[in-house]
Coordinates of C-alpha atoms in Angstrom, one line a residue:
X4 CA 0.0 0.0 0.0
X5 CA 1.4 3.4 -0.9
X6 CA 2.0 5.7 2.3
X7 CA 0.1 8.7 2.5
X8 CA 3.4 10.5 2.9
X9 CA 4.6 9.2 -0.4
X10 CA 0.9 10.5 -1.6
X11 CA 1.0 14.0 -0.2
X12 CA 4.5 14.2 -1.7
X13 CA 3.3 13.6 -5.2
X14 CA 0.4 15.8 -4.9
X15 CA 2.7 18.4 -3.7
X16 CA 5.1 18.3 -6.9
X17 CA 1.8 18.7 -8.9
X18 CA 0.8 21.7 -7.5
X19 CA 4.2 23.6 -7.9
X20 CA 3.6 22.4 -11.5
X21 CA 0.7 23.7 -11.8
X22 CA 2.0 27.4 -10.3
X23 CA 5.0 27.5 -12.7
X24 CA 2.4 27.2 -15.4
X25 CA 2.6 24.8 -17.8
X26 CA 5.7 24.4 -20.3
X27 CA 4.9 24.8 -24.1
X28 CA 4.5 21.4 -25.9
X29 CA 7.6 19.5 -27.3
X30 CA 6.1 20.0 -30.9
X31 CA 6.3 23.9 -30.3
X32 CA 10.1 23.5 -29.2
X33 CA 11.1 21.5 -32.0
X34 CA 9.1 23.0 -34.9
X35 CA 11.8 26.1 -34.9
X36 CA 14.6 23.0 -35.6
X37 CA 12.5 20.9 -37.7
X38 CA 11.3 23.9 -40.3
X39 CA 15.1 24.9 -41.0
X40 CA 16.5 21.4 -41.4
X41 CA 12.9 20.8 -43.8
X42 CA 13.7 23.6 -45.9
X43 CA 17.5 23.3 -46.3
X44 CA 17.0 20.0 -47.1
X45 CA 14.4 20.6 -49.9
X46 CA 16.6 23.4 -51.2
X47 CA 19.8 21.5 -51.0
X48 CA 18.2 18.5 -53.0
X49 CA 16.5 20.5 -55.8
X50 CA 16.3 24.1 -56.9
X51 CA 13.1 24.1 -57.3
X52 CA 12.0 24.6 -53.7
X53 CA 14.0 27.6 -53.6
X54 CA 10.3 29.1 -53.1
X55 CA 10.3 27.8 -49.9
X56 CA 12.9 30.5 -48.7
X57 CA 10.5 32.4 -47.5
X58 CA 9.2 30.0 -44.3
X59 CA 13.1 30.5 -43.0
X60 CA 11.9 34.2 -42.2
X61 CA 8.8 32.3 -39.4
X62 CA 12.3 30.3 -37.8
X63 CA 13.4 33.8 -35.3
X64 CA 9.6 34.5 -33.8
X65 CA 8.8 30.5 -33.1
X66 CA 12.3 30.3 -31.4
X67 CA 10.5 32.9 -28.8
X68 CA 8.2 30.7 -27.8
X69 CA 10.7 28.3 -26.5
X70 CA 13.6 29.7 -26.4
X71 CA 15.8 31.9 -24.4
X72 CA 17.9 35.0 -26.3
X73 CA 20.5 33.1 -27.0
X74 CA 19.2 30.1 -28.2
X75 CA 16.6 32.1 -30.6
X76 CA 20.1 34.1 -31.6
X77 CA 22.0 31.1 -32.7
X78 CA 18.6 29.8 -34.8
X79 CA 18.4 33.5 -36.1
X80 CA 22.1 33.2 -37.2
X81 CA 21.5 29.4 -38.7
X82 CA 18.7 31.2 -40.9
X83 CA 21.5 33.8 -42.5
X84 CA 23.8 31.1 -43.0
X85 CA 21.7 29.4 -44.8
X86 CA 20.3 31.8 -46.7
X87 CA 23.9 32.9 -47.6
X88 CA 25.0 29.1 -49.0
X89 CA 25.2 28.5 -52.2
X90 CA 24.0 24.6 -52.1
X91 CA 21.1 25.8 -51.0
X92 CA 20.2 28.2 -54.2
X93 CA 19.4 30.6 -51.7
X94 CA 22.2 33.0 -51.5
X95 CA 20.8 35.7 -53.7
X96 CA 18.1 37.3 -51.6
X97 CA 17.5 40.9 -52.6
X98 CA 19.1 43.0 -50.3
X99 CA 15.7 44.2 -48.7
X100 CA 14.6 40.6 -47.8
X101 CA 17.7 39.9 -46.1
X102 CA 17.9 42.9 -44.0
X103 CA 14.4 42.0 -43.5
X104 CA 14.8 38.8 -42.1
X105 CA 17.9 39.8 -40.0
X106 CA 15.9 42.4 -38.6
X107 CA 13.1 39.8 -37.5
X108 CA 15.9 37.5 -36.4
X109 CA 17.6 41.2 -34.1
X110 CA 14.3 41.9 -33.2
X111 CA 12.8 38.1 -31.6
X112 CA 16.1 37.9 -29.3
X113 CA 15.0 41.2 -27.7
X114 CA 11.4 40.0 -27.1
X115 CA 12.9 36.7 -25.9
X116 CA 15.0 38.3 -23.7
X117 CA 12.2 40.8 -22.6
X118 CA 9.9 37.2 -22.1
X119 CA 12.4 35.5 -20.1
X120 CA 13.3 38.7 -17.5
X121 CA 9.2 38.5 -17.2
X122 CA 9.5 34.7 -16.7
X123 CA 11.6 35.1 -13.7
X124 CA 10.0 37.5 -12.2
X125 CA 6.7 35.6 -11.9
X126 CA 8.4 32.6 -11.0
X127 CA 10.3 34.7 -8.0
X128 CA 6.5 35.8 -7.2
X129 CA 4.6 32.2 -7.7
X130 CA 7.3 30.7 -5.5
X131 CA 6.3 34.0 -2.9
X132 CA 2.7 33.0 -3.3
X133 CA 3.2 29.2 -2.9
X134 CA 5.3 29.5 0.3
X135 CA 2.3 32.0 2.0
X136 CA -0.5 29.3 0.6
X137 CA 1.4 26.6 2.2
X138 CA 2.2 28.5 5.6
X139 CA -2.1 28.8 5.6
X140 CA -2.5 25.1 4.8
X141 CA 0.2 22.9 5.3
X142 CA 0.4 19.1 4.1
X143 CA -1.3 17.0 6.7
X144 CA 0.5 14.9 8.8
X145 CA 0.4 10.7 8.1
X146 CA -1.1 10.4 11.8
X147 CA -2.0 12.6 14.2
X148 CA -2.3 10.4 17.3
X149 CA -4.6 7.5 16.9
X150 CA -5.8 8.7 13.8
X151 CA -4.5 8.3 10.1
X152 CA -5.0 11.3 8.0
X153 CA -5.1 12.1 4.2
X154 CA -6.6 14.4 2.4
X155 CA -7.1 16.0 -1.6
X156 CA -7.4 19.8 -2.7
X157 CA -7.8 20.9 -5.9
X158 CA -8.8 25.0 -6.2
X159 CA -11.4 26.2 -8.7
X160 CA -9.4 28.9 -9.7
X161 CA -5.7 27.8 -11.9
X162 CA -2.7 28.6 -10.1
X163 CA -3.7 28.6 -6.7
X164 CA -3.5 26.2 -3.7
X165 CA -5.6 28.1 -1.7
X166 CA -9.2 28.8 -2.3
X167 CA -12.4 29.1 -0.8
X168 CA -12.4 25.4 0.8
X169 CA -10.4 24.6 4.3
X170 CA -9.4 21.6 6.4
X171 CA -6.9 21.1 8.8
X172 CA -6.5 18.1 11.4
X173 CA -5.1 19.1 15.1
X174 CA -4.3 17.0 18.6
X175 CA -4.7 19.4 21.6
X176 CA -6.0 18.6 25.6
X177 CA -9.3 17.6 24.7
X178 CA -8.4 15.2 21.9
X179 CA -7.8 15.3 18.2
X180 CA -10.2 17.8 16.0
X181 CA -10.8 18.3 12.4
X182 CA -12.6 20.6 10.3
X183 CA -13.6 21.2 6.6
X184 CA -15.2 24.2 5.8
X185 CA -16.2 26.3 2.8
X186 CA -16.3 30.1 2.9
X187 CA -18.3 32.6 0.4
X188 CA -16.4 32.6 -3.1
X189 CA -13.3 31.2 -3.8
X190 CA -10.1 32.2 -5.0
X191 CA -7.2 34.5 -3.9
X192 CA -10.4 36.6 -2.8
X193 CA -11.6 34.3 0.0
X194 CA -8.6 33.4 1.4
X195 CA -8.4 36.3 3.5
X196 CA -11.0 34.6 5.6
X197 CA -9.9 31.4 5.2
X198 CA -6.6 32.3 7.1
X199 CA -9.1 33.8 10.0
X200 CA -11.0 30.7 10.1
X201 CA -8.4 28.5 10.5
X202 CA -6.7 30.5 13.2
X203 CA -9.5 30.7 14.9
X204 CA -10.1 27.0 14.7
X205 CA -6.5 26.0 15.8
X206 CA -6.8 28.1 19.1
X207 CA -10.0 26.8 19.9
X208 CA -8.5 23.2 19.6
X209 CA -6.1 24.4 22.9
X210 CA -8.3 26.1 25.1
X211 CA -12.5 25.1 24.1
X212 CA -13.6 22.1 26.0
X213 CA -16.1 21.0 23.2
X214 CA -17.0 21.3 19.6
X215 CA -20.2 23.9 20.3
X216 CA -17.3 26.4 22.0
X217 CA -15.0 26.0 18.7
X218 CA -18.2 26.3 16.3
X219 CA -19.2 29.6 18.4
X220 CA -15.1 30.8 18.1
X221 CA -14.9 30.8 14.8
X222 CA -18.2 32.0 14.2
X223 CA -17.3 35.2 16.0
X224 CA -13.9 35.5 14.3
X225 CA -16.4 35.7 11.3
X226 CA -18.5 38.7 13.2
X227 CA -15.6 40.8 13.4
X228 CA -13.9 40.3 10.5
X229 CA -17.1 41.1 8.8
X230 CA -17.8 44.4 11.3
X231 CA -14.9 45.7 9.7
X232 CA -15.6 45.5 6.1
X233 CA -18.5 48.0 4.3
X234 CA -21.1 45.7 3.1
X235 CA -19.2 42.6 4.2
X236 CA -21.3 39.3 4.1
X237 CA -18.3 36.6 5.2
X238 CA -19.9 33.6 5.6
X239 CA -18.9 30.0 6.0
X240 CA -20.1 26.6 6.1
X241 CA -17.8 23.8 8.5
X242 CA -18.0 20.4 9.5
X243 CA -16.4 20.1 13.1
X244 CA -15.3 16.5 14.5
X245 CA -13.5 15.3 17.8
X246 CA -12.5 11.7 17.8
X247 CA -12.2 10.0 21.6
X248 CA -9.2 9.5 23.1
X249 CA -9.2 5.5 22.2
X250 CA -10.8 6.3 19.0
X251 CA -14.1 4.4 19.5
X252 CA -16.2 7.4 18.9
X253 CA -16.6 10.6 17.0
X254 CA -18.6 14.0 18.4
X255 CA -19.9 15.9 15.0
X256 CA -21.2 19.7 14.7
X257 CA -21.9 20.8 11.4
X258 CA -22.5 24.6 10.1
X259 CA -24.6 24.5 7.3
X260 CA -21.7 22.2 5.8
X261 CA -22.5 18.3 4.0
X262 CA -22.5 16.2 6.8
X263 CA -19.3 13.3 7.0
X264 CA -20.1 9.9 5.5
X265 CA -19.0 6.9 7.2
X266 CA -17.7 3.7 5.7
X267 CA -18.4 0.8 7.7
X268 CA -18.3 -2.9 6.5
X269 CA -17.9 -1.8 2.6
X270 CA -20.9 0.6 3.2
X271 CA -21.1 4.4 2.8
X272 CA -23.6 6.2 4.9
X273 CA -24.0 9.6 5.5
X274 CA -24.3 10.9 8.9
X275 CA -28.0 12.0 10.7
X276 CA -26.7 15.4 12.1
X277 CA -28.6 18.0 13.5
X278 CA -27.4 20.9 11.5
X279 CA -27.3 24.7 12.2
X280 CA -27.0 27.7 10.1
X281 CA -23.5 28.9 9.0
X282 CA -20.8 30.4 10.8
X283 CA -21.1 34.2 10.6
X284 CA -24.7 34.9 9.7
X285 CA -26.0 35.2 13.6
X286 CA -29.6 34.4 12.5
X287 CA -32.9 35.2 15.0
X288 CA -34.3 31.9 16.5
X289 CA -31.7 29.7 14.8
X290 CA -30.9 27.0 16.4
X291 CA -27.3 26.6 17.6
X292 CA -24.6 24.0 16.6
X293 CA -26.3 20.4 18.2
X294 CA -22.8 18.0 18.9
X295 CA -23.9 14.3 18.3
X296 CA -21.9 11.4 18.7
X297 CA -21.1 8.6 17.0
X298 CA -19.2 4.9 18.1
X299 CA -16.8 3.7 15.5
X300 CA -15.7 -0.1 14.9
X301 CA -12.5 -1.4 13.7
X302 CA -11.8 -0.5 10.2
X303 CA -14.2 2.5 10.1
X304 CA -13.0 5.7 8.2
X305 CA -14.5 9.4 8.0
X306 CA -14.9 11.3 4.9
X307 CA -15.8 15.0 4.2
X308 CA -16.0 16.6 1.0
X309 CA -16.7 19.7 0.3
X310 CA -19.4 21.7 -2.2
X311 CA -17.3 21.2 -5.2
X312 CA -17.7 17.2 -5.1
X313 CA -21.1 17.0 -3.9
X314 CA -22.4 19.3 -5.8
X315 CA -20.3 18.2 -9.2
X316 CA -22.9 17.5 -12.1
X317 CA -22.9 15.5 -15.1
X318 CA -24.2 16.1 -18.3
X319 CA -28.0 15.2 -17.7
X320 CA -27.6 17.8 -14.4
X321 CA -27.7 15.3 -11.9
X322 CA -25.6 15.6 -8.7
X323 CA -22.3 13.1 -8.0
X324 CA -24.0 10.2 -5.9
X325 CA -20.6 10.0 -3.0
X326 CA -21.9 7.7 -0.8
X327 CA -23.0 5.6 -3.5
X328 CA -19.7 6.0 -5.2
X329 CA -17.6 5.6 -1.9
X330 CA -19.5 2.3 -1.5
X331 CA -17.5 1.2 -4.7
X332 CA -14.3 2.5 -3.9
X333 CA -14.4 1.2 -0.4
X334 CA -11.8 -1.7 -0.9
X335 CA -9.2 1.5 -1.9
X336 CA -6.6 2.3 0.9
X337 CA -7.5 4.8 3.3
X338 CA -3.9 6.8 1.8
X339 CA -5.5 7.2 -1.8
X340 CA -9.0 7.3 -0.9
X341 CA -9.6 10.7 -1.3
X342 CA -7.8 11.1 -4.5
X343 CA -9.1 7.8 -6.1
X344 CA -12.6 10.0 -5.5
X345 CA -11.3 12.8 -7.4
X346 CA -10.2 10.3 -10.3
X347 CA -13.6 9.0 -10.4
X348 CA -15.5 12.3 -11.0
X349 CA -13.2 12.5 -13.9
X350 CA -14.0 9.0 -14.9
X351 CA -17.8 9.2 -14.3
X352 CA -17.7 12.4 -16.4
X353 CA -19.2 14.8 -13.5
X354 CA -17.9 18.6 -13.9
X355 CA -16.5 20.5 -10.5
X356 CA -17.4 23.7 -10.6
X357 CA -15.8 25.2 -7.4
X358 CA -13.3 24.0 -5.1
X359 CA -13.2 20.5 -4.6
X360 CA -11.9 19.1 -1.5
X361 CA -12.3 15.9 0.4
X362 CA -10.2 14.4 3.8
X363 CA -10.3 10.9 4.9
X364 CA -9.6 10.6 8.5
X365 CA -8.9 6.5 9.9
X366 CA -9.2 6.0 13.5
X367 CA -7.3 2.9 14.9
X368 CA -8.4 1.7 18.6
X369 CA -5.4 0.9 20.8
X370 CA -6.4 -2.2 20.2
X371 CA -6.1 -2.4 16.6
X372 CA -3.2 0.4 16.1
X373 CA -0.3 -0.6 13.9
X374 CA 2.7 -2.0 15.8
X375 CA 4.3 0.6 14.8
X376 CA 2.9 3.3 16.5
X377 CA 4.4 4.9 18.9
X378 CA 3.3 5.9 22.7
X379 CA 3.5 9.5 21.9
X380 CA 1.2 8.9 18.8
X381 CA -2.0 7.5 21.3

C-alpha cells in the first residue's frame, strides 16, 4: 500500500507544476529545428524549392516561444547562413529581404530576452505566493495520534493552492479535531477569511472544551472580521469532529456544511446530524450547533467533502451520488481514498465547478493500532 506520505508528496510536486504554469509542448520546441532542417534540405536537394525560402523568415519569432535570447540568436544566425550558401540556391536574396529577415531575427532575441526577465519574475512571485498558501494550509500529517489522515485539494481557480475550501486536522488537551469548511467565493479573494477561520479554529482546539465552543469561536472570528468591512457578508459553512481518546467514537457539529459519511463494513452512509446555520450569519431563532456522537468499529473511516464534489454534475444535471460512489471505492486504501474520489468524477464524467476538496480521516483503537505506532502517537 502506498504511504500517504509518499501521496501527499506527489500531490505536492503537482501543484508547484501547476504554479510554474505549464511548459509549451515539445512540438512547439522542436518546430523552430524541424522547419530549417525541412527547408534546407528541400533546397539543398532540388532548386526548385528555392520558393520555400520564404518560411526560413517564421524560424526567429517560433524560437521565442521556447527559447531563451540566446538560443533564438543562434537559430536566427543558422537562418542567414543558410540563406547565404550557395548549395542551397538561396544566397541571392535581394538586399531588402535579407535585411528584413535579420531584422526579424535582431528583433525576436529582444522580445525573448524581454519574455524570459518577465518569466523570472513571476516565477520569483509564484514561489512568494506558494510559500504563503502553504504556511495557511500545510500538508497533513500521516497520523495525528490514533488517527491516520489524508486528504485532496484541488482549487477552482488555476494557479492557486488556496481557495475558498479549508481543512486542517489538530491534537490538543481535549483530543484530536478536524474541520472542513467552505467560505463565500473562492479564489485568492476568500482566502483572506480562510486564514481567519483557521486560526480561529486552531486556538480553539487548545483552550474550548467541546466542539459547540470552537463552532461559536470561529463564528465570532467571522462577526468581526465582517464588522470591519462596508457591506461585508463573510460567511462560512464547516463540519467540526473530535475523535475520543481510544478512538471508539466521533462527536460531529456541522454549520450548514455536507455532513461526514462513514464507511463501515464496505458501506457508505451519511451521517443524521442535527445541522445549524452557517458560521457568521447570527440568525434570529436559529438553532445553535447540536454535537452528536457517533461509536466507531475497527476498520471504520470518515470522509468530508466539500461543495465542489457534492455538488459536481454530469451532463443530464444530476448531482455526483458519493456515498454511493464511496461504496465502490471502499476496498481502496485509506492513503489514496480521497484522491481515487477525485479520479472517479473525472471517470464518471461529473464537472467541478468550485473548489473541490475531500479528507479521509482512519481511527485505529489501541487495540487495533499498527505495531508501529508509537506511545507518543496514542
Amino acid at each position: 500500500m502506498k504511504s500517504v506520505r509518499g501521496w501527499s508528496s506527489r500531490r505536492n510536486r503537482e501543484e508547484r507544476g501547476w504554479l510554474r504554469g505549464a511548459p509549451p509542448p515539445r512540438w512547439v520546441r522542436v518546430l523552430p529545428v524541424l522547419l530549417l532542417v525541412a527547408v534546407t534540405t528541400a533546397t539543398v536537394v532540388t532548386p526548385h524549392a528555392s520558393d520555400l525560402g520564404f518560411l526560413l523568415g517564421a524560424i526567429p519569432p517560433l524560437a521565442v516561444l521556447s527559447y531563451g535570447p540566446l538560443a533564438t540568436a543562434a537559430l536566427g544566425a543558422l537562418v542567414v547562413v543558410v540563406l547565404n550558401v550557395p548549395s542551397t540556391h538561396l544566397n541571392r536574396p535581394g538586399n531588402t529581404d535579407l535585411l528584413t529577415i535579420v531584422f526579424v531575427a535582431v528583433l525576436s532575441v529582444f522580445v525573448s530576452y524581454v519574455r524570459s526577465r518577465r518569466d523570472a519574475q513571476l516565477d520569483t512571485e509564484r514561489a512568494i505566493g506558494e510559500a504563503v498558501q502553504r504556511a495557511v494550509m500545510p500538508p497533513l500529517p500521516e497520523r495525528l495520534g490514533p488517527i491516520g489522515c489524508a486528504g485532496f485539494y484541488r482549487a477552482a481557480q488555476d494557479g492557486t493552492l488556496v481557495g475558498g475550501d479549508f481543512f486542517d486536522v489538530r491534537q490538543g488537551p481535549y483530543g484530536v479535531r478536524a474541520v472542513m469548511g467552505d467560505v463565500r467565493g473562492h479564489g485568492l479573494a476568500a482566502v483572506a477569511t480562510v486564514v481567519s477561520l483557521l486560526g480561529a479554529f486552531r486556538e480553539a482546539v487548545l483552550d474550548q472544551p467541546d466542539l459547540e465552543s470552537v463552532a461559536a469561536r470561529m463564528d465570532r472570528r467571522l462577526a468581526v472580521d465582517a464588522a470591519g468591512v462596508r457591506h461585508g457578508e463573510l460567511f462560512a459553512t464547516a463540519a467540526l469532529l473530535e475523535f475520543t481518546a481510544d478512538a471508539r467514537a466521533v462527536r460531529v457539529v456541522v454549520c450548514g456544511h455536507p455532513a461526514p459519511v462513514l464507511l463501515h463494513d464496505g458501506r457508505a452512509e451519511e451521517l443524521a446530524v442535527a445541522g445549524a446555520a452557517p458560521l457568521g450569519l447570527n440568525l434570529v431563532g436559529v438553532e445553535s450547533p447540536k454535537e452528536i456522537t457517533v461509536p466507531l468499529g475497527p476498520g471504520d473511516r470518515l470522509l468530508l467533502a466539500s461543495d465542489g464534489v457534492w455538488e459536481a454534475r454530469d451532463a443530464s444535471g444530476s448531482f455526483y451520488p458519493l456515498p454511493e460512489r464511496l461504496a465502490v471505492l471502499a476496498d481502496t486504501a485509506s492513503g489514496e481514498l480521497a484522491d481515487a474520489v477525485w479520479t472517479d468524477l473525472g471517470r464518471q464524467r461529473y464537472e467541478v465547478r468550485d473548489d473541490a476538496t475531500v479528507l479521509v480521516l482512519t481511527p485505529a483503537p489501541a487495540d487495533v493500532r499498527p505495531p508501529h505506532s508509537s506511545p507518543a502517537d496514542v
